[in-house]
Amino acid sequence: MPVPLLDLTRQYAPLHGDIQEAIGRVCTSQRFILGAEVEAFEREAAAALGVRHAIGMSSGTDALLVALMALGVGSGDEVVVPTFTFFATAGVVSRLGARPVFVDVDPVDYCIDPGQLAARLGPRTKAVMPVHLFGQSADLGAIRDACGAVPVLEDCAQSWGASFAGTLVGGIGVMGAFSFFPSKNLGCFGDGGMVTTHDDELARLLKELRVHGQSGVYLHPRIGGNFRLDALQAAILRVKLPHVAAWVEGRRANARRYAQLFHDAGLDEIVGLPAAVPGRGHTFNQYVVRVPRRDELRASLAERGIGQAVYYPLPLHLQPCFAELGYREGDLPVAEQASREVLALPVFPELTLAELEEVVAAIAEFYGSEG
Ligand SMILES: Cc1ncc(COP(=O)(O)O)c(C=O)c1O
């Protein structure tokens, strides 16, 4: 039986009527740019996350970019980022003319290693950007302690609903950046994103920056861009928002089932399960295991029609576009090793038990016959 890595049609089916209605409402209004739908979504999202402000953006990448712009990041500045993450986390730093300073990750949660931060902070450090990777919060307590007065910008793209010590991510650092890419815990029907903050002045600035830095009618105190969330996406997100908590619970339930199934299959010694660190509210946007002979296993699963993916096969400090920064293989060894061993398995909430069993049976068969 084939098992997809992600099948969004199963999430859409029960929401079809409500989403068509929401799209119809926007079409009837012919109000597509910002306006009432975006404002309503921003209010509802802020309430759901427990933040003062939520500001819709055109993508998660743009949310990160605009947040850095709001902090005044520019040429000559440094921004500290984990090396094991999606490209956008560091790409936005370089796009502003600043330098990404890469830090290795913790081998348990794959998030930035707080113990290595102090050595990377310097007079040019303008921000630190922890990524809540795979759906789990980074160790924000230790990170904030290490950062002192340096602003912490949370990359929450993969982690809507994750928490640290009881507070939802996006409401802990100076700002949080979210992505509504369709595969995220809360996904829209295209590109979308959002910045959260408790700070009124930053919120005002973010709203200006997403409209070309405009403070009044055709008045531009600073340069921004077109970084707006559109009304159709906002209307769709409003339909989905009330369901996110249940979807996250579904992901957690699947993670628990996997743990039991891997154990029952006698794979405890072979398959390294993702660690749900206490107090971090893991949401399992991705279910990432560590395995020996990863690429062979991957090929074998692909042959059986079982979805899988590698996040991420090459840490950012070794990406060709960052060669001029001077990093070498071996510099950030935890991430380098993880990039050779990690494998993401299907975990979306609508998976059936039979599908989870199929994934585990295929993995058990691979190690049983070849191991
Ligand atoms: C950690 C992380 N940061 C940033 C982004 C960028 O978000 P988007 O694809 O919406 O631009 C993503 C999206 O995949 C991500 O996973």
GROMACS .gro file of N, CA, C and O in nm, residues 297-365:
model
  276
  297LEU      N    1   1.772   0.307   0.267
  297LEU     CA    2   1.636   0.293   0.322
  297LEU      C    3   1.539   0.380   0.244
  297LEU      O    4   1.430   0.338   0.207
  298ARG      N    5   1.583   0.500   0.216
  298ARG     CA    6   1.498   0.595   0.144
  298ARG      C    7   1.458   0.539   0.007
  298ARG      O    8   1.341   0.543  -0.032
  299ALA      N    9   1.556   0.485  -0.062
  299ALA     CA   10   1.528   0.429  -0.195
  299ALA      C   11   1.431   0.312  -0.184
  299ALA      O   12   1.340   0.297  -0.267
  300SER      N   13   1.450   0.231  -0.080
  300SER     CA   14   1.363   0.115  -0.063
  300SER      C   15   1.219   0.158  -0.033
  300SER      O   16   1.123   0.101  -0.086
  301LEU      N   17   1.203   0.262   0.050
  301LEU     CA   18   1.068   0.313   0.079
  301LEU      C   19   1.006   0.373  -0.047
  301LEU      O   20   0.888   0.350  -0.076
  302ALA      N   21   1.085   0.446  -0.121
  302ALA     CA   22   1.034   0.509  -0.244
  302ALA      C   23   0.983   0.402  -0.340
  302ALA      O   24   0.878   0.417  -0.403
  303GLU      N   25   1.057   0.294  -0.348
  303GLU     CA   26   1.019   0.184  -0.437
  303GLU      C   27   0.881   0.127  -0.399
  303GLU      O   28   0.804   0.085  -0.484
  304ARG      N   29   0.852   0.128  -0.269
  304ARG     CA   30   0.722   0.076  -0.222
  304ARG      C   31   0.613   0.183  -0.220
  304ARG      O   32   0.503   0.158  -0.172
  305GLY      N   33   0.647   0.302  -0.268
  305GLY     CA   34   0.547   0.409  -0.273
  305GLY      C   35   0.524   0.476  -0.139
  305GLY      O   36   0.419   0.536  -0.115
  306ILE      N   37   0.622   0.465  -0.051
  306ILE     CA   38   0.609   0.529   0.081
  306ILE      C   39   0.683   0.662   0.080
  306ILE      O   40   0.803   0.668   0.053
  307GLY      N   41   0.608   0.766   0.111
  307GLY     CA   42   0.665   0.901   0.106
  307GLY      C   43   0.768   0.922   0.215
  307GLY      O   44   0.755   0.871   0.326
  308GLN      N   45   0.871   0.994   0.183
  308GLN     CA   46   0.977   1.029   0.277
  308GLN      C   47   1.050   1.148   0.219
  308GLN      O   48   1.036   1.178   0.102
  309ALA      N   49   1.125   1.218   0.304
  309ALA     CA   50   1.203   1.332   0.256
  309ALA      C   51   1.320   1.354   0.350
  309ALA      O   52   1.317   1.311   0.465
  310VAL      N   53   1.422   1.423   0.300
  310VAL     CA   54   1.537   1.456   0.383
  310VAL      C   55   1.539   1.607   0.406
  310VAL      O   56   1.557   1.684   0.313
  311TYR      N   57   1.514   1.644   0.530
  311TYR     CA   58   1.529   1.783   0.573
  311TYR      C   59   1.644   1.785   0.672
  311TYR      O   60   1.627   1.735   0.781
  312TYR      N   61   1.765   1.823   0.636
  312TYR     CA   62   1.810   1.886   0.515
  312TYR      C   63   1.938   1.816   0.474
  312TYR      O   64   2.021   1.788   0.563
  313PRO      N   65   1.959   1.789   0.348
  313PRO     CA   66   2.075   1.709   0.308
  313PRO      C   67   2.208   1.783   0.314
  313PRO      O   68   2.313   1.719   0.318
  314LEU      N   69   2.206   1.915   0.317
  314LEU     CA   70   2.331   1.992   0.323
  314LEU      C   71   2.311   2.111   0.417
  314LEU      O   72   2.229   2.199   0.388
  315PRO      N   73   2.386   2.115   0.529
  315PRO     CA   74   2.371   2.229   0.620
  315PRO      C   75   2.407   2.359   0.549
  315PRO      O   76   2.485   2.359   0.454
  316LEU      N   77   2.351   2.468   0.600
  316LEU     CA   78   2.365   2.594   0.526
  316LEU      C   79   2.509   2.644   0.520
  316LEU      O   80   2.547   2.707   0.422
  317HIS      N   81   2.591   2.615   0.622
  317HIS     CA   82   2.729   2.668   0.619
  317HIS      C   83   2.809   2.605   0.505
  317HIS      O   84   2.914   2.658   0.469
  318LEU      N   85   2.760   2.494   0.448
  318LEU     CA   86   2.831   2.429   0.337
  318LEU      C   87   2.764   2.456   0.202
  318LEU      O   88   2.805   2.400   0.100
  319GLN      N   89   2.661   2.539   0.200
  319GLN     CA   90   2.595   2.569   0.072
  319GLN      C   91   2.690   2.652  -0.016
  319GLN      O   92   2.758   2.743   0.033
  320PRO      N   93   2.691   2.621  -0.146
  320PRO     CA   94   2.782   2.693  -0.235
  320PRO      C   95   2.767   2.845  -0.228
  320PRO      O   96   2.866   2.918  -0.235
  321CYS      N   97   2.646   2.895  -0.209
  321CYS     CA   98   2.626   3.042  -0.210
  321CYS      C   99   2.690   3.108  -0.089
  321CYS      O  100   2.708   3.230  -0.089
  322PHE      N  101   2.722   3.029   0.015
  322PHE     CA  102   2.785   3.089   0.133
  322PHE      C  103   2.935   3.057   0.140
  322PHE      O  104   2.999   3.076   0.245
  323ALA      N  105   2.991   3.008   0.029
  323ALA     CA  106   3.132   2.966   0.030
  323ALA      C  107   3.223   3.080   0.075
  323ALA      O  108   3.321   3.058   0.147
  324GLU      N  109   3.190   3.201   0.034
  324GLU     CA  110   3.279   3.313   0.066
  324GLU      C  111   3.284   3.343   0.216
  324GLU      O  112   3.372   3.417   0.261
  325LEU      N  113   3.192   3.285   0.293
  325LEU     CA  114   3.196   3.306   0.438
  325LEU      C  115   3.306   3.223   0.503
  325LEU      O  116   3.339   3.243   0.621
  326GLY      N  117   3.360   3.127   0.428
  326GLY     CA  118   3.480   3.057   0.474
  326GLY      C  119   3.459   2.935   0.563
  326GLY      O  120   3.554   2.888   0.624
  327TYR      N  121   3.339   2.884   0.571
  327TYR     CA  122   3.317   2.762   0.651
  327TYR      C  123   3.370   2.641   0.576
  327TYR      O  124   3.370   2.637   0.453
  328ARG      N  125   3.413   2.541   0.652
  328ARG     CA  126   3.466   2.417   0.594
  328ARG      C  127   3.390   2.299   0.651
  328ARG      O  128   3.336   2.308   0.762
  329GLU      N  129   3.394   2.188   0.577
  329GLU     CA  130   3.337   2.065   0.630
  329GLU      C  131   3.406   2.029   0.762
  329GLU      O  132   3.528   2.041   0.772
  330GLY      N  133   3.328   1.990   0.861
  330GLY     CA  134   3.385   1.960   0.992
  330GLY      C  135   3.368   2.074   1.091
  330GLY      O  136   3.382   2.055   1.212
  331ASP      N  137   3.334   2.193   1.041
  331ASP     CA  138   3.321   2.308   1.131
  331ASP      C  139   3.202   2.293   1.226
  331ASP      O  140   3.209   2.333   1.341
  332LEU      N  141   3.091   2.241   1.175
  332LEU     CA  142   2.969   2.230   1.255
  332LEU      C  143   2.921   2.084   1.246
  332LEU      O  144   2.826   2.051   1.174
  333PRO      N  145   2.990   1.997   1.320
  333PRO     CA  146   2.979   1.853   1.295
  333PRO      C  147   2.845   1.791   1.332
  333PRO      O  148   2.807   1.691   1.271
  334VAL      N  149   2.774   1.845   1.430
  334VAL     CA  150   2.646   1.783   1.469
  334VAL      C  151   2.547   1.794   1.353
  334VAL      O  152   2.480   1.697   1.316
  335ALA      N  153   2.540   1.911   1.294
  335ALA     CA  154   2.449   1.931   1.180
  335ALA      C  155   2.494   1.847   1.060
  335ALA      O  156   2.411   1.790   0.988
  336GLU      N  157   2.624   1.839   1.040
  336GLU     CA  158   2.674   1.763   0.925
  336GLU      C  159   2.637   1.616   0.937
  336GLU      O  160   2.595   1.553   0.840
  337GLN      N  161   2.650   1.564   1.058
  337GLN     CA  162   2.614   1.423   1.079
  337GLN      C  163   2.463   1.405   1.063
  337GLN      O  164   2.417   1.310   0.999
  338ALA      N  165   2.387   1.495   1.121
  338ALA     CA  166   2.240   1.485   1.110
  338ALA      C  167   2.198   1.485   0.964
  338ALA      O  168   2.108   1.409   0.923
  339SER      N  169   2.262   1.566   0.884
  339SER     CA  170   2.222   1.577   0.743
  339SER      C  171   2.243   1.445   0.668
  339SER      O  172   2.181   1.422   0.565
  340ARG      N  173   2.329   1.359   0.723
  340ARG     CA  174   2.352   1.229   0.659
  340ARG      C  175   2.258   1.121   0.713
  340ARG      O  176   2.246   1.014   0.655
  341GLU      N  177   2.193   1.147   0.826
  341GLU     CA  178   2.118   1.040   0.895
  341GLU      C  179   1.968   1.062   0.906
  341GLU      O  180   1.895   0.968   0.935
  342VAL      N  181   1.922   1.185   0.887
  342VAL     CA  182   1.780   1.212   0.916
  342VAL      C  183   1.690   1.171   0.799
  342VAL      O  184   1.729   1.177   0.682
  343LEU      N  185   1.569   1.130   0.836
  343LEU     CA  186   1.469   1.095   0.735
  343LEU      C  187   1.330   1.130   0.790
  343LEU      O  188   1.294   1.088   0.900
  344ALA      N  189   1.255   1.207   0.713
  344ALA     CA  190   1.119   1.246   0.755
  344ALA      C  191   1.019   1.145   0.699
  344ALA      O  192   1.025   1.110   0.581
  345LEU      N  193   0.930   1.100   0.787
  345LEU     CA  194   0.828   1.001   0.751
  345LEU      C  195   0.689   1.067   0.754
  345LEU      O  196   0.671   1.170   0.820
  346PRO      N  197   0.590   1.007   0.688
  346PRO     CA  198   0.455   1.065   0.689
  346PRO      C  199   0.403   1.078   0.832
  346PRO      O  200   0.415   0.983   0.911
  347VAL      N  201   0.344   1.193   0.865
  347VAL     CA  202   0.290   1.212   1.002
  347VAL      C  203   0.163   1.297   1.002
  347VAL      O  204   0.106   1.327   1.105
  348PHE      N  205   0.114   1.334   0.882
  348PHE     CA  206   0.000   1.427   0.877
  348PHE      C  207  -0.120   1.366   0.952
  348PHE      O  208  -0.135   1.243   0.960
  349PRO      N  209  -0.206   1.453   1.008
  349PRO     CA  210  -0.305   1.407   1.106
  349PRO      C  211  -0.404   1.303   1.053
  349PRO      O  212  -0.454   1.221   1.130
  350GLU      N  213  -0.433   1.306   0.923
  350GLU     CA  214  -0.537   1.217   0.871
  350GLU      C  215  -0.486   1.078   0.835
  350GLU      O  216  -0.562   0.994   0.784
  351LEU      N  217  -0.359   1.050   0.858
  351LEU     CA  218  -0.306   0.915   0.830
  351LEU      C  219  -0.384   0.810   0.907
  351LEU      O  220  -0.423   0.834   1.022
  352THR      N  221  -0.403   0.694   0.848
  352THR     CA  222  -0.471   0.586   0.919
  352THR      C  223  -0.367   0.500   0.993
  352THR      O  224  -0.248   0.502   0.959
  353LEU      N  225  -0.416   0.425   1.089
  353LEU     CA  226  -0.327   0.334   1.161
  353LEU      C  227  -0.264   0.234   1.064
  353LEU      O  228  -0.146   0.201   1.074
  354ALA      N  229  -0.344   0.188   0.968
  354ALA     CA  230  -0.292   0.091   0.871
  354ALA      C  231  -0.175   0.152   0.792
  354ALA      O  232  -0.078   0.082   0.760
  355GLU      N  233  -0.184   0.280   0.762
  355GLU     CA  234  -0.075   0.344   0.688
  355GLU      C  235   0.051   0.355   0.775
  355GLU      O  236   0.163   0.332   0.727
  356LEU      N  237   0.032   0.392   0.901
  356LEU     CA  238   0.148   0.399   0.991
  356LEU      C  239   0.212   0.260   1.004
  356LEU      O  240   0.336   0.247   1.002
  357GLU      N  241   0.128   0.159   1.016
  357GLU     CA  242   0.181   0.022   1.026
  357GLU      C  243   0.258  -0.016   0.900
  357GLU      O  244   0.362  -0.082   0.907
  358GLU      N  245   0.208   0.028   0.787
  358GLU     CA  246   0.275  -0.002   0.660
  358GLU      C  247   0.415   0.060   0.656
  358GLU      O  248   0.511  -0.003   0.613
  359VAL      N  249   0.425   0.186   0.702
  359VAL     CA  250   0.554   0.254   0.703
  359VAL      C  251   0.653   0.176   0.791
  359VAL      O  252   0.766   0.146   0.750
  360VAL      N  253   0.607   0.141   0.911
  360VAL     CA  254   0.697   0.072   1.005
  360VAL      C  255   0.732  -0.068   0.953
  360VAL      O  256   0.847  -0.112   0.962
  361ALA      N  257   0.633  -0.135   0.893
  361ALA     CA  258   0.661  -0.269   0.839
  361ALA      C  259   0.765  -0.262   0.728
  361ALA      O  260   0.855  -0.347   0.720
  362ALA      N  261   0.756  -0.159   0.645
  362ALA     CA  262   0.853  -0.145   0.536
  362ALA      C  263   0.993  -0.121   0.590
  362ALA      O  264   1.092  -0.175   0.538
  363ILE      N  265   1.002  -0.042   0.697
  363ILE     CA  266   1.133  -0.014   0.757
  363ILE      C  267   1.187  -0.140   0.825
  363ILE      O  268   1.305  -0.175   0.812
  364ALA      N  269   1.097  -0.211   0.895
  364ALA     CA  270   1.138  -0.336   0.961
  364ALA      C  271   1.188  -0.436   0.858
  364ALA      O  272   1.289  -0.506   0.879
  365GLU      N  273   1.120  -0.443   0.746
  365GLU     CA  274   1.159  -0.538   0.641
  365GLU      C  275   1.297  -0.502   0.585
  365GLU      O  276   1.382  -0.588   0.564
   0.00000   0.00000   0.00000
